[in-house]
mmCIF file of C-alpha atoms in Angstrom:
data_model
loop_
_atom_site.group_PDB
_atom_site.id
_atom_site.type_symbol
_atom_site.label_atom_id
_atom_site.label_comp_id
_atom_site.label_asym_id
_atom_site.label_seq_id
_atom_site.Cartn_x
_atom_site.Cartn_y
_atom_site.Cartn_z
ATOM 1 C CA GLY Q 1 250.988 -45.479 205.139
ATOM 2 C CA ILE Q 2 247.008 -45.826 204.935
ATOM 3 C CA GLN Q 3 245.364 -42.727 204.980
ATOM 4 C CA VAL Q 4 241.590 -42.556 206.448
ATOM 5 C CA GLU Q 5 239.451 -39.448 205.433
ATOM 6 C CA GLN Q 6 236.223 -38.960 207.278
ATOM 7 C CA SER Q 7 233.306 -36.447 205.974
ATOM 8 C CA PRO Q 8 231.817 -34.251 207.385
ATOM 9 C CA PRO Q 9 233.825 -32.901 209.610
ATOM 10 C CA ASP Q 10 231.020 -31.432 211.367
ATOM 11 C CA LEU Q 11 227.390 -32.021 211.352
ATOM 12 C CA ILE Q 12 224.410 -30.765 213.439
ATOM 13 C CA LEU Q 13 220.974 -32.127 213.363
ATOM 14 C CA GLN Q 14 217.535 -31.576 214.979
ATOM 15 C CA GLU Q 15 216.629 -34.468 216.733
ATOM 16 C CA GLY Q 16 214.799 -37.392 214.782
ATOM 17 C CA ALA Q 17 216.893 -36.384 211.697
ATOM 18 C CA ASN Q 18 218.888 -38.790 209.658
ATOM 19 C CA SER Q 19 222.621 -39.102 208.942
ATOM 20 C CA THR Q 20 225.204 -40.411 206.964
ATOM 21 C CA LEU Q 21 228.578 -40.180 207.572
ATOM 22 C CA ARG Q 22 231.570 -41.198 205.125
ATOM 23 C CA CYS Q 23 234.834 -42.847 205.539
ATOM 24 C CA ASN Q 24 237.550 -43.235 202.696
ATOM 25 C CA PHE Q 25 240.502 -44.957 202.634
ATOM 26 C CA SER Q 26 243.826 -44.848 200.544
ATOM 27 C CA ASP Q 27 244.442 -48.857 200.339
ATOM 28 C CA SER Q 28 242.567 -52.176 201.023
ATOM 29 C CA VAL Q 29 241.655 -53.074 204.516
ATOM 30 C CA ASN Q 30 240.966 -56.148 206.321
ATOM 31 C CA ASN Q 31 239.683 -54.530 209.533
ATOM 32 C CA LEU Q 32 237.756 -51.276 209.789
ATOM 33 C CA GLN Q 33 235.730 -50.336 213.050
ATOM 34 C CA TRP Q 34 233.520 -47.458 213.670
ATOM 35 C CA PHE Q 35 233.746 -45.784 217.421
ATOM 36 C CA HIS Q 36 231.527 -43.146 218.912
ATOM 37 C CA GLN Q 37 233.586 -41.145 221.418
ATOM 38 C CA ASN Q 38 231.276 -39.818 224.442
ATOM 39 C CA PRO Q 39 232.114 -36.371 225.844
ATOM 40 C CA TRP Q 40 234.054 -37.694 228.687
ATOM 41 C CA GLY Q 41 236.186 -39.362 226.168
ATOM 42 C CA GLN Q 42 235.634 -43.019 226.408
ATOM 43 C CA LEU Q 43 235.515 -44.889 222.564
ATOM 44 C CA ILE Q 44 232.440 -46.956 222.223
ATOM 45 C CA ASN Q 45 233.037 -49.830 219.434
ATOM 46 C CA LEU Q 46 229.823 -49.351 217.095
ATOM 47 C CA PHE Q 47 230.692 -52.149 214.277
ATOM 48 C CA TYR Q 48 233.560 -54.140 213.503
ATOM 49 C CA ILE Q 49 232.861 -53.942 209.726
ATOM 50 C CA PRO Q 50 235.700 -54.736 206.989
ATOM 51 C CA SER Q 51 232.862 -55.729 204.456
ATOM 52 C CA GLY Q 52 229.318 -55.952 204.080
ATOM 53 C CA THR Q 53 226.483 -54.357 205.896
ATOM 54 C CA LYS Q 54 225.486 -54.569 209.577
ATOM 55 C CA GLN Q 55 222.408 -53.098 211.815
ATOM 56 C CA ASN Q 56 222.048 -52.583 215.270
ATOM 57 C CA GLY Q 57 219.253 -50.687 216.270
ATOM 58 C CA ARG Q 58 219.099 -47.274 214.763
ATOM 59 C CA LEU Q 59 222.534 -47.754 213.384
ATOM 60 C CA SER Q 60 224.015 -49.347 210.252
ATOM 61 C CA ALA Q 61 227.100 -49.466 208.420
ATOM 62 C CA THR Q 62 228.056 -50.572 204.828
ATOM 63 C CA THR Q 63 231.950 -51.264 203.772
ATOM 64 C CA VAL Q 64 232.408 -51.583 200.284
ATOM 65 C CA ALA Q 65 235.818 -52.800 200.459
ATOM 66 C CA THR Q 66 236.560 -52.630 196.513
ATOM 67 C CA GLU Q 67 235.903 -48.827 196.328
ATOM 68 C CA ARG Q 68 237.451 -48.237 199.766
ATOM 69 C CA TYR Q 69 234.740 -46.527 201.826
ATOM 70 C CA SER Q 70 232.576 -47.405 204.488
ATOM 71 C CA LEU Q 71 229.268 -45.285 205.509
ATOM 72 C CA LEU Q 72 227.743 -45.174 208.926
ATOM 73 C CA TYR Q 73 224.086 -44.141 209.059
ATOM 74 C CA ILE Q 74 222.163 -42.985 212.062
ATOM 75 C CA SER Q 75 218.295 -42.809 211.917
ATOM 76 C CA SER Q 76 215.780 -40.981 214.226
ATOM 77 C CA SER Q 77 218.925 -39.272 215.646
ATOM 78 C CA GLN Q 78 218.628 -38.236 219.577
ATOM 79 C CA THR Q 79 220.436 -36.030 221.783
ATOM 80 C CA THR Q 80 222.645 -38.959 222.950
ATOM 81 C CA ASP Q 81 224.080 -39.570 219.613
ATOM 82 C CA SER Q 82 225.926 -36.327 219.864
ATOM 83 C CA GLY Q 83 229.842 -36.889 220.124
ATOM 84 C CA VAL Q 84 232.452 -37.866 217.567
ATOM 85 C CA TYR Q 85 232.614 -40.675 215.344
ATOM 86 C CA PHE Q 86 235.553 -42.335 214.175
ATOM 87 C CA CYS Q 87 236.276 -44.825 211.421
ATOM 88 C CA ALA Q 88 239.425 -46.808 212.435
ATOM 89 C CA VAL Q 89 241.163 -49.092 209.471
ATOM 90 C CA GLY Q 90 243.672 -51.952 209.871
ATOM 91 C CA SER Q 91 245.574 -53.507 206.830
ATOM 92 C CA GLY Q 92 248.374 -55.389 208.271
ATOM 93 C CA GLY Q 93 248.254 -59.006 209.029
ATOM 94 C CA GLY Q 94 248.551 -60.769 212.502
ATOM 95 C CA SER Q 95 248.580 -57.969 214.935
ATOM 96 C CA GLU Q 96 246.800 -55.227 213.850
ATOM 97 C CA LYS Q 97 247.660 -51.590 214.633
ATOM 98 C CA LEU Q 98 244.144 -49.010 213.876
ATOM 99 C CA VAL Q 99 244.826 -46.013 211.982
ATOM 100 C CA PHE Q 100 241.854 -43.574 212.749
ATOM 101 C CA GLY Q 101 240.406 -40.804 210.773
ATOM 102 C CA LYS Q 102 239.946 -37.544 212.160
ATOM 103 C CA GLY Q 103 236.501 -37.969 213.028
ATOM 104 C CA THR Q 104 232.955 -36.466 212.382
ATOM 105 C CA LYS Q 105 231.431 -34.145 215.492
ATOM 106 C CA LEU Q 106 228.000 -34.668 215.370
ATOM 107 C CA THR Q 107 225.527 -32.754 217.454
ATOM 108 C CA VAL Q 108 221.886 -33.525 217.765
ATOM 109 C CA ASN Q 109 219.852 -30.481 218.972
ATOM 110 C CA PRO Q 110 216.455 -31.138 220.959
ATOM 111 C CA LYS P 1 232.101 -58.901 232.164
ATOM 112 C CA ALA P 2 234.021 -55.774 233.464
ATOM 113 C CA GLY P 3 235.071 -53.383 230.845
ATOM 114 C CA VAL P 4 238.778 -52.267 230.219
ATOM 115 C CA THR P 5 239.983 -50.494 233.072
ATOM 116 C CA GLN P 6 242.638 -47.500 233.293
ATOM 117 C CA THR P 7 244.175 -45.995 236.355
ATOM 118 C CA PRO P 8 244.971 -43.426 236.999
ATOM 119 C CA ARG P 9 242.015 -41.554 235.434
ATOM 120 C CA TYR P 10 243.574 -37.970 235.692
ATOM 121 C CA LEU P 11 247.212 -36.962 236.166
ATOM 122 C CA ILE P 12 249.018 -33.628 236.447
ATOM 123 C CA LYS P 13 253.356 -33.368 235.949
ATOM 124 C CA THR P 14 256.020 -31.252 235.161
ATOM 125 C CA ARG P 15 258.274 -31.415 232.394
ATOM 126 C CA GLY P 16 261.102 -33.567 232.936
ATOM 127 C CA GLN P 17 259.275 -36.088 235.541
ATOM 128 C CA GLN P 18 258.056 -39.502 234.443
ATOM 129 C CA VAL P 19 254.829 -41.101 234.382
ATOM 130 C CA THR P 20 253.384 -44.754 234.452
ATOM 131 C CA LEU P 21 249.869 -45.632 233.209
ATOM 132 C CA SER P 22 248.052 -48.492 233.911
ATOM 133 C CA CYS P 23 245.599 -50.665 231.894
ATOM 134 C CA SER P 24 243.605 -54.017 233.141
ATOM 135 C CA PRO P 25 242.165 -55.795 229.689
ATOM 136 C CA ILE P 26 238.716 -57.535 230.028
ATOM 137 C CA SER P 27 238.906 -60.935 231.420
ATOM 138 C CA GLY P 28 240.276 -63.460 228.913
ATOM 139 C CA HIS P 29 241.705 -60.804 226.555
ATOM 140 C CA ARG P 30 245.331 -61.276 225.915
ATOM 141 C CA SER P 31 246.027 -58.258 223.535
ATOM 142 C CA VAL P 32 246.616 -54.651 224.800
ATOM 143 C CA SER P 33 247.012 -51.638 222.745
ATOM 144 C CA TRP P 34 247.824 -47.998 223.415
ATOM 145 C CA TYR P 35 246.615 -45.026 221.700
ATOM 146 C CA GLN P 36 247.485 -41.418 222.568
ATOM 147 C CA GLN P 37 245.188 -38.719 221.399
ATOM 148 C CA THR P 38 245.412 -35.234 220.794
ATOM 149 C CA PRO P 39 243.499 -32.333 219.264
ATOM 150 C CA GLY P 40 246.287 -31.622 216.973
ATOM 151 C CA GLN P 41 247.274 -34.965 215.824
ATOM 152 C CA GLY P 42 244.150 -37.092 216.442
ATOM 153 C CA LEU P 43 244.124 -40.450 217.807
ATOM 154 C CA GLN P 44 247.790 -42.322 217.065
ATOM 155 C CA PHE P 45 248.967 -45.782 217.791
ATOM 156 C CA LEU P 46 251.477 -46.774 220.756
ATOM 157 C CA PHE P 47 252.212 -49.965 220.739
ATOM 158 C CA GLU P 48 250.711 -53.642 221.033
ATOM 159 C CA TYR P 49 251.206 -56.119 223.663
ATOM 160 C CA PHE P 50 250.388 -59.959 223.324
ATOM 161 C CA SER P 51 251.132 -62.496 225.726
ATOM 162 C CA GLU P 52 253.949 -60.261 227.403
ATOM 163 C CA THR P 53 255.532 -59.376 224.016
ATOM 164 C CA GLN P 54 255.459 -56.134 222.143
ATOM 165 C CA ARG P 55 254.475 -57.053 218.739
ATOM 166 C CA ASN P 56 253.886 -53.879 217.121
ATOM 167 C CA LYS P 57 255.129 -50.092 217.677
ATOM 168 C CA GLY P 58 253.983 -46.940 216.254
ATOM 169 C CA ASN P 59 255.959 -43.964 215.597
ATOM 170 C CA PHE P 60 256.918 -42.397 219.041
ATOM 171 C CA PRO P 61 260.343 -41.802 220.353
ATOM 172 C CA GLY P 62 261.663 -44.386 223.040
ATOM 173 C CA ARG P 63 260.629 -42.237 225.853
ATOM 174 C CA PHE P 64 257.216 -43.998 225.263
ATOM 175 C CA SER P 65 257.841 -47.544 226.532
ATOM 176 C CA GLY P 66 255.439 -50.314 227.998
ATOM 177 C CA ARG P 67 255.090 -53.746 229.377
ATOM 178 C CA GLN P 68 252.518 -56.550 229.601
ATOM 179 C CA PHE P 69 252.627 -58.903 232.721
ATOM 180 C CA SER P 70 251.494 -62.592 232.704
ATOM 181 C CA ASN P 71 248.034 -61.596 233.807
ATOM 182 C CA SER P 72 247.633 -59.670 230.708
ATOM 183 C CA ARG P 73 247.415 -56.241 232.762
ATOM 184 C CA SER P 74 249.752 -53.520 230.626
ATOM 185 C CA GLU P 75 251.638 -50.670 231.642
ATOM 186 C CA MET P 76 253.015 -47.968 229.866
ATOM 187 C CA ASN P 77 255.744 -45.348 230.786
ATOM 188 C CA VAL P 78 256.990 -42.078 229.708
ATOM 189 C CA SER P 79 260.064 -40.724 230.907
ATOM 190 C CA THR P 80 261.521 -37.293 230.397
ATOM 191 C CA LEU P 81 258.047 -35.749 230.361
ATOM 192 C CA GLU P 82 257.508 -32.855 227.449
ATOM 193 C CA LEU P 83 254.405 -30.228 227.358
ATOM 194 C CA GLY P 84 253.758 -32.108 223.943
ATOM 195 C CA ASP P 85 253.039 -35.334 226.196
ATOM 196 C CA SER P 86 249.675 -33.742 227.428
ATOM 197 C CA ALA P 87 247.127 -35.994 225.837
ATOM 198 C CA LEU P 88 244.360 -38.743 226.731
ATOM 199 C CA TYR P 89 245.750 -42.034 226.420
ATOM 200 C CA LEU P 90 243.975 -44.693 225.746
ATOM 201 C CA CYS P 91 243.784 -48.456 226.057
ATOM 202 C CA ALA P 92 242.062 -51.126 224.298
ATOM 203 C CA SER P 93 242.255 -55.083 224.409
ATOM 204 C CA ASN P 94 240.891 -57.886 222.633
ATOM 205 C CA ARG P 95 241.113 -61.590 222.543
ATOM 206 C CA GLN P 96 244.141 -62.358 220.194
ATOM 207 C CA GLY P 97 244.546 -58.555 218.445
ATOM 208 C CA GLY P 98 244.620 -58.894 214.745
ATOM 209 C CA MET P 99 240.993 -58.416 212.771
ATOM 210 C CA GLU P 100 238.483 -58.421 215.966
ATOM 211 C CA THR P 101 236.585 -55.737 217.835
ATOM 212 C CA GLN P 102 238.716 -53.473 220.093
ATOM 213 C CA TYR P 103 237.277 -52.597 223.333
ATOM 214 C CA PHE P 104 238.438 -48.973 224.855
ATOM 215 C CA GLY P 105 238.943 -48.280 228.645
ATOM 216 C CA PRO P 106 237.831 -44.585 229.619
ATOM 217 C CA GLY P 107 241.442 -43.316 229.397
ATOM 218 C CA THR P 108 244.070 -41.479 231.142
ATOM 219 C CA ARG P 109 244.176 -37.827 230.961
ATOM 220 C CA LEU P 110 247.607 -36.363 231.377
ATOM 221 C CA LEU P 111 248.653 -32.908 231.946
ATOM 222 C CA VAL P 112 252.379 -31.621 231.821
ATOM 223 C CA LEU P 113 252.988 -28.217 233.111
#
């Protein structure tokens, strides 16, 4: 099945810094989503982005499907950005099961 | 619009027991998926239901089962619990399944003793 690798596994930043999280996948996909898991365990959808670029406030994401990677950019990080960021992909037609990467744990210090 | 809700939020069971978890999707959403999250295996797909039919299933033993009701609410059941079933169980919904944003609930934390 499809493999998803995220890097780096851990990232520690000072408040105000920028960061880039990467997601590589092993096969073509038609579904790619980025999630933020808060300390209580809830997964919050950030982007549905199987291709192209999207922006939402301080966050933006780019997926280059032909090269099988996606990037999540966080600018001017805040302590509330801390948590684990997951990339999840799907490659089937019709009903989709998401295959998740292992995540990037982000810690933003004040 | 209310989000995805899951009950109970926390649960403690002993080995050999069975457990039923419930998920209510966002109003108008007909697809419900279940995922298991453990420290060792990460997030893994369990199954997906749409219009009361299981459309897709992950690689879990038959002790894991689910169903969906006509109002799109879903339940999952784990029989003969094992210690390794201790996990965060997450439910997600969207309108049709397939290629669209998944909205996750807060999860149910299951501890098997």
